[in-house]
Amino acid sequence: APGAQVVAVSSGSTTTCGTVSNRDLAVLGETFARLRRRWTRQGRHVRQLSARADGLATSRGIALVGRRKRQRAACDAIRDEVCYHAAWARWSGTSDELAALADRIGRHPVSAIGDLAVKFDALVWALLADDAVVDRMATRQVRLFERELTALTTPRRSARSRGSSAAPSTETR
């Protein structure tokens, strides 16, 4: 359209301002899933380094819960020794990338159930990853809705592709 602003999309294609294709949101969803896997892996590594630092501090007779300046400095030195701070910085950077991407996904319009699943996935991460929702019942309800939405959006395999016979089983349990 004449005078329309052209916006670059992460998939390498361009669209006119105001129109978003399903493919664009799908690409953002794939990027989100890849970043979330990296965020999870980095978070696990940070927790492992923290546990290793705790073990070293304990073996050296340093209380990690100490309030004194020397104890805190010793604990920081041990965390530097195991590269905890560098790992935490990488994890935090990935978290910031995920938050920005979740915001970007949230601004895209939904035109299909698959788009809704991508948007919900980003919303669930934003709400539950940093414990923004502290009510356990609300968390359970969000997780239940997530499972139901996933069941709707996941292609079902036929009985033949699962390797079972087409006839229903007569076994009772």
PDB file of C-alpha atoms in Angstrom:
ATOM      1  CA  ALA A   1       0.000   0.000   0.000  1.00  0.00           C
ATOM      2  CA  PRO A   2       1.279   3.489  -0.793  1.00  0.00           C
ATOM      3  CA  GLY A   3       2.728   5.201   2.260  1.00  0.00           C
ATOM      4  CA  ALA A   4       2.538   2.019   4.379  1.00  0.00           C
ATOM      5  CA  GLN A   5       5.403   1.449   6.723  1.00  0.00           C
ATOM      6  CA  VAL A   6       7.439  -1.692   6.024  1.00  0.00           C
ATOM      7  CA  VAL A   7       8.391  -3.730   9.060  1.00  0.00           C
ATOM      8  CA  ALA A   8      11.121  -6.391   9.018  1.00  0.00           C
ATOM      9  CA  VAL A   9      10.119  -9.686  10.603  1.00  0.00           C
ATOM     10  CA  SER A  10      12.534 -12.158  12.184  1.00  0.00           C
ATOM     11  CA  SER A  11      11.845 -14.747   9.466  1.00  0.00           C
ATOM     12  CA  GLY A  12      13.555 -12.494   6.946  1.00  0.00           C
ATOM     13  CA  SER A  13      10.355 -11.553   5.146  1.00  0.00           C
ATOM     14  CA  THR A  14       8.721  -8.160   5.227  1.00  0.00           C
ATOM     15  CA  THR A  15       5.114  -7.187   5.784  1.00  0.00           C
ATOM     16  CA  THR A  16       3.241  -3.942   5.623  1.00  0.00           C
ATOM     17  CA  CYS A  17       2.426  -2.345   8.938  1.00  0.00           C
ATOM     18  CA  GLY A  18      -0.741  -3.774  10.445  1.00  0.00           C
ATOM     19  CA  THR A  19      -0.683  -7.128   8.667  1.00  0.00           C
ATOM     20  CA  VAL A  20       0.846 -10.115  10.372  1.00  0.00           C
ATOM     21  CA  SER A  21       0.906 -13.532   8.803  1.00  0.00           C
ATOM     22  CA  ASN A  22       0.490 -16.774  10.718  1.00  0.00           C
ATOM     23  CA  ARG A  23       3.999 -17.726   9.623  1.00  0.00           C
ATOM     24  CA  ASP A  24       5.475 -14.691  11.362  1.00  0.00           C
ATOM     25  CA  LEU A  25       3.921 -15.691  14.676  1.00  0.00           C
ATOM     26  CA  ALA A  26       4.964 -19.304  14.128  1.00  0.00           C
ATOM     27  CA  VAL A  27       8.567 -18.184  13.587  1.00  0.00           C
ATOM     28  CA  LEU A  28       8.412 -16.088  16.761  1.00  0.00           C
ATOM     29  CA  GLY A  29       7.003 -19.142  18.575  1.00  0.00           C
ATOM     30  CA  GLU A  30       9.883 -21.322  17.362  1.00  0.00           C
ATOM     31  CA  THR A  31      12.381 -18.674  18.466  1.00  0.00           C
ATOM     32  CA  PHE A  32      10.621 -18.450  21.830  1.00  0.00           C
ATOM     33  CA  ALA A  33      10.768 -22.238  22.314  1.00  0.00           C
ATOM     34  CA  ARG A  34      14.501 -22.288  21.447  1.00  0.00           C
ATOM     35  CA  LEU A  35      15.250 -19.419  23.861  1.00  0.00           C
ATOM     36  CA  ARG A  36      13.164 -21.044  26.594  1.00  0.00           C
ATOM     37  CA  ARG A  37      15.147 -24.277  26.248  1.00  0.00           C
ATOM     38  CA  ARG A  38      18.386 -22.268  26.525  1.00  0.00           C
ATOM     39  CA  TRP A  39      16.985 -20.347  29.546  1.00  0.00           C
ATOM     40  CA  THR A  40      16.076 -23.636  31.253  1.00  0.00           C
ATOM     41  CA  ARG A  41      19.482 -25.162  30.532  1.00  0.00           C
ATOM     42  CA  GLN A  42      21.312 -22.041  31.765  1.00  0.00           C
ATOM     43  CA  GLY A  43      19.150 -21.875  34.896  1.00  0.00           C
ATOM     44  CA  ARG A  44      19.987 -25.491  35.700  1.00  0.00           C
ATOM     45  CA  HIS A  45      23.692 -24.685  35.245  1.00  0.00           C
ATOM     46  CA  VAL A  46      23.411 -21.650  37.568  1.00  0.00           C
ATOM     47  CA  ARG A  47      21.774 -23.814  40.254  1.00  0.00           C
ATOM     48  CA  GLN A  48      24.534 -26.429  39.873  1.00  0.00           C
ATOM     49  CA  LEU A  49      27.236 -23.775  40.240  1.00  0.00           C
ATOM     50  CA  SER A  50      25.466 -22.355  43.277  1.00  0.00           C
ATOM     51  CA  ALA A  51      25.372 -25.801  44.870  1.00  0.00           C
ATOM     52  CA  ARG A  52      29.064 -26.299  44.072  1.00  0.00           C
ATOM     53  CA  ALA A  53      29.883 -22.906  45.637  1.00  0.00           C
ATOM     54  CA  ASP A  54      27.839 -23.851  48.720  1.00  0.00           C
ATOM     55  CA  GLY A  55      29.762 -27.124  48.990  1.00  0.00           C
ATOM     56  CA  LEU A  56      33.124 -25.367  48.707  1.00  0.00           C
ATOM     57  CA  ALA A  57      32.117 -22.771  51.267  1.00  0.00           C
ATOM     58  CA  THR A  58      30.979 -25.456  53.682  1.00  0.00           C
ATOM     59  CA  SER A  59      34.180 -27.438  53.215  1.00  0.00           C
ATOM     60  CA  ARG A  60      36.175 -24.273  53.911  1.00  0.00           C
ATOM     61  CA  GLY A  61      34.140 -23.454  57.013  1.00  0.00           C
ATOM     62  CA  ILE A  62      32.419 -20.372  55.584  1.00  0.00           C
ATOM     63  CA  ALA A  63      28.773 -19.856  56.462  1.00  0.00           C
ATOM     64  CA  LEU A  64      26.864 -18.751  53.338  1.00  0.00           C
ATOM     65  CA  VAL A  65      24.101 -17.197  55.393  1.00  0.00           C
ATOM     66  CA  GLY A  66      26.491 -14.966  57.307  1.00  0.00           C
ATOM     67  CA  ARG A  67      25.656 -11.308  57.617  1.00  0.00           C
ATOM     68  CA  ARG A  68      29.208 -10.126  58.109  1.00  0.00           C
ATOM     69  CA  LYS A  69      31.061  -8.355  55.368  1.00  0.00           C
ATOM     70  CA  ARG A  70      33.979 -10.815  55.367  1.00  0.00           C
ATOM     71  CA  GLN A  71      31.661 -13.804  55.005  1.00  0.00           C
ATOM     72  CA  ARG A  72      29.827 -12.201  52.093  1.00  0.00           C
ATOM     73  CA  ALA A  73      33.132 -11.322  50.414  1.00  0.00           C
ATOM     74  CA  ALA A  74      34.392 -14.886  50.895  1.00  0.00           C
ATOM     75  CA  CYS A  75      31.165 -16.293  49.427  1.00  0.00           C
ATOM     76  CA  ASP A  76      31.427 -13.950  46.430  1.00  0.00           C
ATOM     77  CA  ALA A  77      35.022 -15.027  45.922  1.00  0.00           C
ATOM     78  CA  ILE A  78      33.968 -18.684  45.931  1.00  0.00           C
ATOM     79  CA  ARG A  79      31.173 -17.949  43.465  1.00  0.00           C
ATOM     80  CA  ASP A  80      33.707 -16.192  41.224  1.00  0.00           C
ATOM     81  CA  GLU A  81      35.940 -19.247  41.537  1.00  0.00           C
ATOM     82  CA  VAL A  82      33.214 -21.532  40.158  1.00  0.00           C
ATOM     83  CA  CYS A  83      32.180 -18.911  37.511  1.00  0.00           C
ATOM     84  CA  TYR A  84      28.718 -18.488  39.051  1.00  0.00           C
ATOM     85  CA  HIS A  85      28.463 -14.760  38.292  1.00  0.00           C
ATOM     86  CA  ALA A  86      29.292 -15.191  34.590  1.00  0.00           C
ATOM     87  CA  ALA A  87      26.759 -18.024  34.253  1.00  0.00           C
ATOM     88  CA  TRP A  88      24.127 -15.997  36.074  1.00  0.00           C
ATOM     89  CA  ALA A  89      24.746 -13.017  33.755  1.00  0.00           C
ATOM     90  CA  ARG A  90      24.232 -15.240  30.674  1.00  0.00           C
ATOM     91  CA  TRP A  91      21.039 -16.702  32.182  1.00  0.00           C
ATOM     92  CA  SER A  92      19.775 -13.228  33.074  1.00  0.00           C
ATOM     93  CA  GLY A  93      20.480 -11.989  29.537  1.00  0.00           C
ATOM     94  CA  THR A  94      18.508 -14.879  28.082  1.00  0.00           C
ATOM     95  CA  SER A  95      15.690 -14.080  30.501  1.00  0.00           C
ATOM     96  CA  ASP A  96      15.639 -10.497  29.237  1.00  0.00           C
ATOM     97  CA  GLU A  97      15.556 -11.723  25.622  1.00  0.00           C
ATOM     98  CA  LEU A  98      12.647 -14.036  26.464  1.00  0.00           C
ATOM     99  CA  ALA A  99      10.724 -11.253  28.189  1.00  0.00           C
ATOM    100  CA  ALA A 100      11.144  -8.959  25.182  1.00  0.00           C
ATOM    101  CA  LEU A 101      10.100 -11.731  22.799  1.00  0.00           C
ATOM    102  CA  ALA A 102       7.089 -12.635  24.963  1.00  0.00           C
ATOM    103  CA  ASP A 103       6.032  -8.983  24.825  1.00  0.00           C
ATOM    104  CA  ARG A 104       6.459  -8.955  21.057  1.00  0.00           C
ATOM    105  CA  ILE A 105       4.422 -12.161  20.707  1.00  0.00           C
ATOM    106  CA  GLY A 106       1.732 -10.710  22.971  1.00  0.00           C
ATOM    107  CA  ARG A 107       1.253  -7.772  20.614  1.00  0.00           C
ATOM    108  CA  HIS A 108       0.596  -9.974  17.579  1.00  0.00           C
ATOM    109  CA  PRO A 109      -3.044 -10.615  16.646  1.00  0.00           C
ATOM    110  CA  VAL A 110      -4.329 -14.182  16.761  1.00  0.00           C
ATOM    111  CA  SER A 111      -5.971 -15.658  13.677  1.00  0.00           C
ATOM    112  CA  ALA A 112      -5.855 -19.395  14.421  1.00  0.00           C
ATOM    113  CA  ILE A 113      -5.698 -21.785  17.364  1.00  0.00           C
ATOM    114  CA  GLY A 114      -1.993 -22.374  16.691  1.00  0.00           C
ATOM    115  CA  ASP A 115      -1.382 -18.632  17.105  1.00  0.00           C
ATOM    116  CA  LEU A 116      -3.303 -18.725  20.354  1.00  0.00           C
ATOM    117  CA  ALA A 117      -1.090 -21.565  21.584  1.00  0.00           C
ATOM    118  CA  VAL A 118       2.064 -19.566  20.778  1.00  0.00           C
ATOM    119  CA  LYS A 119       0.678 -16.531  22.575  1.00  0.00           C
ATOM    120  CA  PHE A 120      -0.413 -18.558  25.594  1.00  0.00           C
ATOM    121  CA  ASP A 121       2.980 -20.256  25.823  1.00  0.00           C
ATOM    122  CA  ALA A 122       4.667 -16.850  26.021  1.00  0.00           C
ATOM    123  CA  LEU A 123       2.124 -15.648  28.583  1.00  0.00           C
ATOM    124  CA  VAL A 124       2.598 -18.724  30.769  1.00  0.00           C
ATOM    125  CA  TRP A 125       6.356 -18.180  30.785  1.00  0.00           C
ATOM    126  CA  ALA A 126       5.945 -14.503  31.657  1.00  0.00           C
ATOM    127  CA  LEU A 127       3.558 -15.270  34.520  1.00  0.00           C
ATOM    128  CA  LEU A 128       4.989 -18.438  35.995  1.00  0.00           C
ATOM    129  CA  ALA A 129       8.732 -18.399  35.287  1.00  0.00           C
ATOM    130  CA  ASP A 130       9.457 -15.671  37.814  1.00  0.00           C
ATOM    131  CA  ASP A 131       6.675 -16.661  40.214  1.00  0.00           C
ATOM    132  CA  ALA A 132       4.547 -13.612  39.375  1.00  0.00           C
ATOM    133  CA  VAL A 133       1.507 -15.775  40.170  1.00  0.00           C
ATOM    134  CA  VAL A 134       1.854 -16.841  43.781  1.00  0.00           C
ATOM    135  CA  ASP A 135      -1.561 -18.466  44.183  1.00  0.00           C
ATOM    136  CA  ARG A 136      -1.166 -22.225  43.740  1.00  0.00           C
ATOM    137  CA  MET A 137      -4.750 -22.696  42.585  1.00  0.00           C
ATOM    138  CA  ALA A 138      -4.311 -20.068  39.862  1.00  0.00           C
ATOM    139  CA  THR A 139      -1.075 -21.743  38.788  1.00  0.00           C
ATOM    140  CA  ARG A 140      -2.860 -25.118  38.586  1.00  0.00           C
ATOM    141  CA  GLN A 141      -5.643 -23.577  36.499  1.00  0.00           C
ATOM    142  CA  VAL A 142      -3.140 -22.011  34.106  1.00  0.00           C
ATOM    143  CA  ARG A 143      -1.290 -25.337  33.764  1.00  0.00           C
ATOM    144  CA  LEU A 144      -4.582 -27.202  33.168  1.00  0.00           C
ATOM    145  CA  PHE A 145      -5.567 -24.754  30.437  1.00  0.00           C
ATOM    146  CA  GLU A 146      -2.082 -25.126  28.958  1.00  0.00           C
ATOM    147  CA  ARG A 147      -2.468 -28.925  28.773  1.00  0.00           C
ATOM    148  CA  GLU A 148      -5.919 -28.621  27.194  1.00  0.00           C
ATOM    149  CA  LEU A 149      -4.719 -26.082  24.625  1.00  0.00           C
ATOM    150  CA  THR A 150      -1.712 -28.248  23.818  1.00  0.00           C
ATOM    151  CA  ALA A 151      -3.988 -31.248  23.329  1.00  0.00           C
ATOM    152  CA  LEU A 152      -6.109 -29.218  20.887  1.00  0.00           C
ATOM    153  CA  THR A 153      -3.148 -27.923  18.897  1.00  0.00           C
ATOM    154  CA  THR A 154      -1.054 -31.110  18.783  1.00  0.00           C
ATOM    155  CA  PRO A 155      -1.785 -33.221  15.725  1.00  0.00           C
ATOM    156  CA  ARG A 156      -3.258 -36.561  16.696  1.00  0.00           C
ATOM    157  CA  ARG A 157      -1.598 -39.663  15.323  1.00  0.00           C
ATOM    158  CA  SER A 158      -3.794 -42.260  13.731  1.00  0.00           C
ATOM    159  CA  ALA A 159      -4.017 -45.772  15.170  1.00  0.00           C
ATOM    160  CA  ARG A 160      -2.025 -47.078  12.191  1.00  0.00           C
ATOM    161  CA  SER A 161       0.881 -44.644  12.808  1.00  0.00           C
ATOM    162  CA  ARG A 162       1.021 -45.699  16.479  1.00  0.00           C
ATOM    163  CA  GLY A 163       1.511 -49.295  15.401  1.00  0.00           C
ATOM    164  CA  SER A 164      -1.674 -50.630  16.992  1.00  0.00           C
ATOM    165  CA  SER A 165      -4.468 -52.447  15.240  1.00  0.00           C
ATOM    166  CA  ALA A 166      -7.474 -50.513  13.983  1.00  0.00           C
ATOM    167  CA  ALA A 167      -9.839 -52.579  16.128  1.00  0.00           C
ATOM    168  CA  PRO A 168     -10.443 -51.261  19.641  1.00  0.00           C
ATOM    169  CA  SER A 169      -9.011 -53.269  22.487  1.00  0.00           C
ATOM    170  CA  THR A 170     -11.403 -55.399  24.533  1.00  0.00           C
ATOM    171  CA  GLU A 171      -9.146 -55.555  27.577  1.00  0.00           C
ATOM    172  CA  THR A 172     -10.467 -54.278  30.878  1.00  0.00           C
ATOM    173  CA  ARG A 173      -8.368 -53.070  33.727  1.00  0.00           C
TER     174      ARG A 173
END
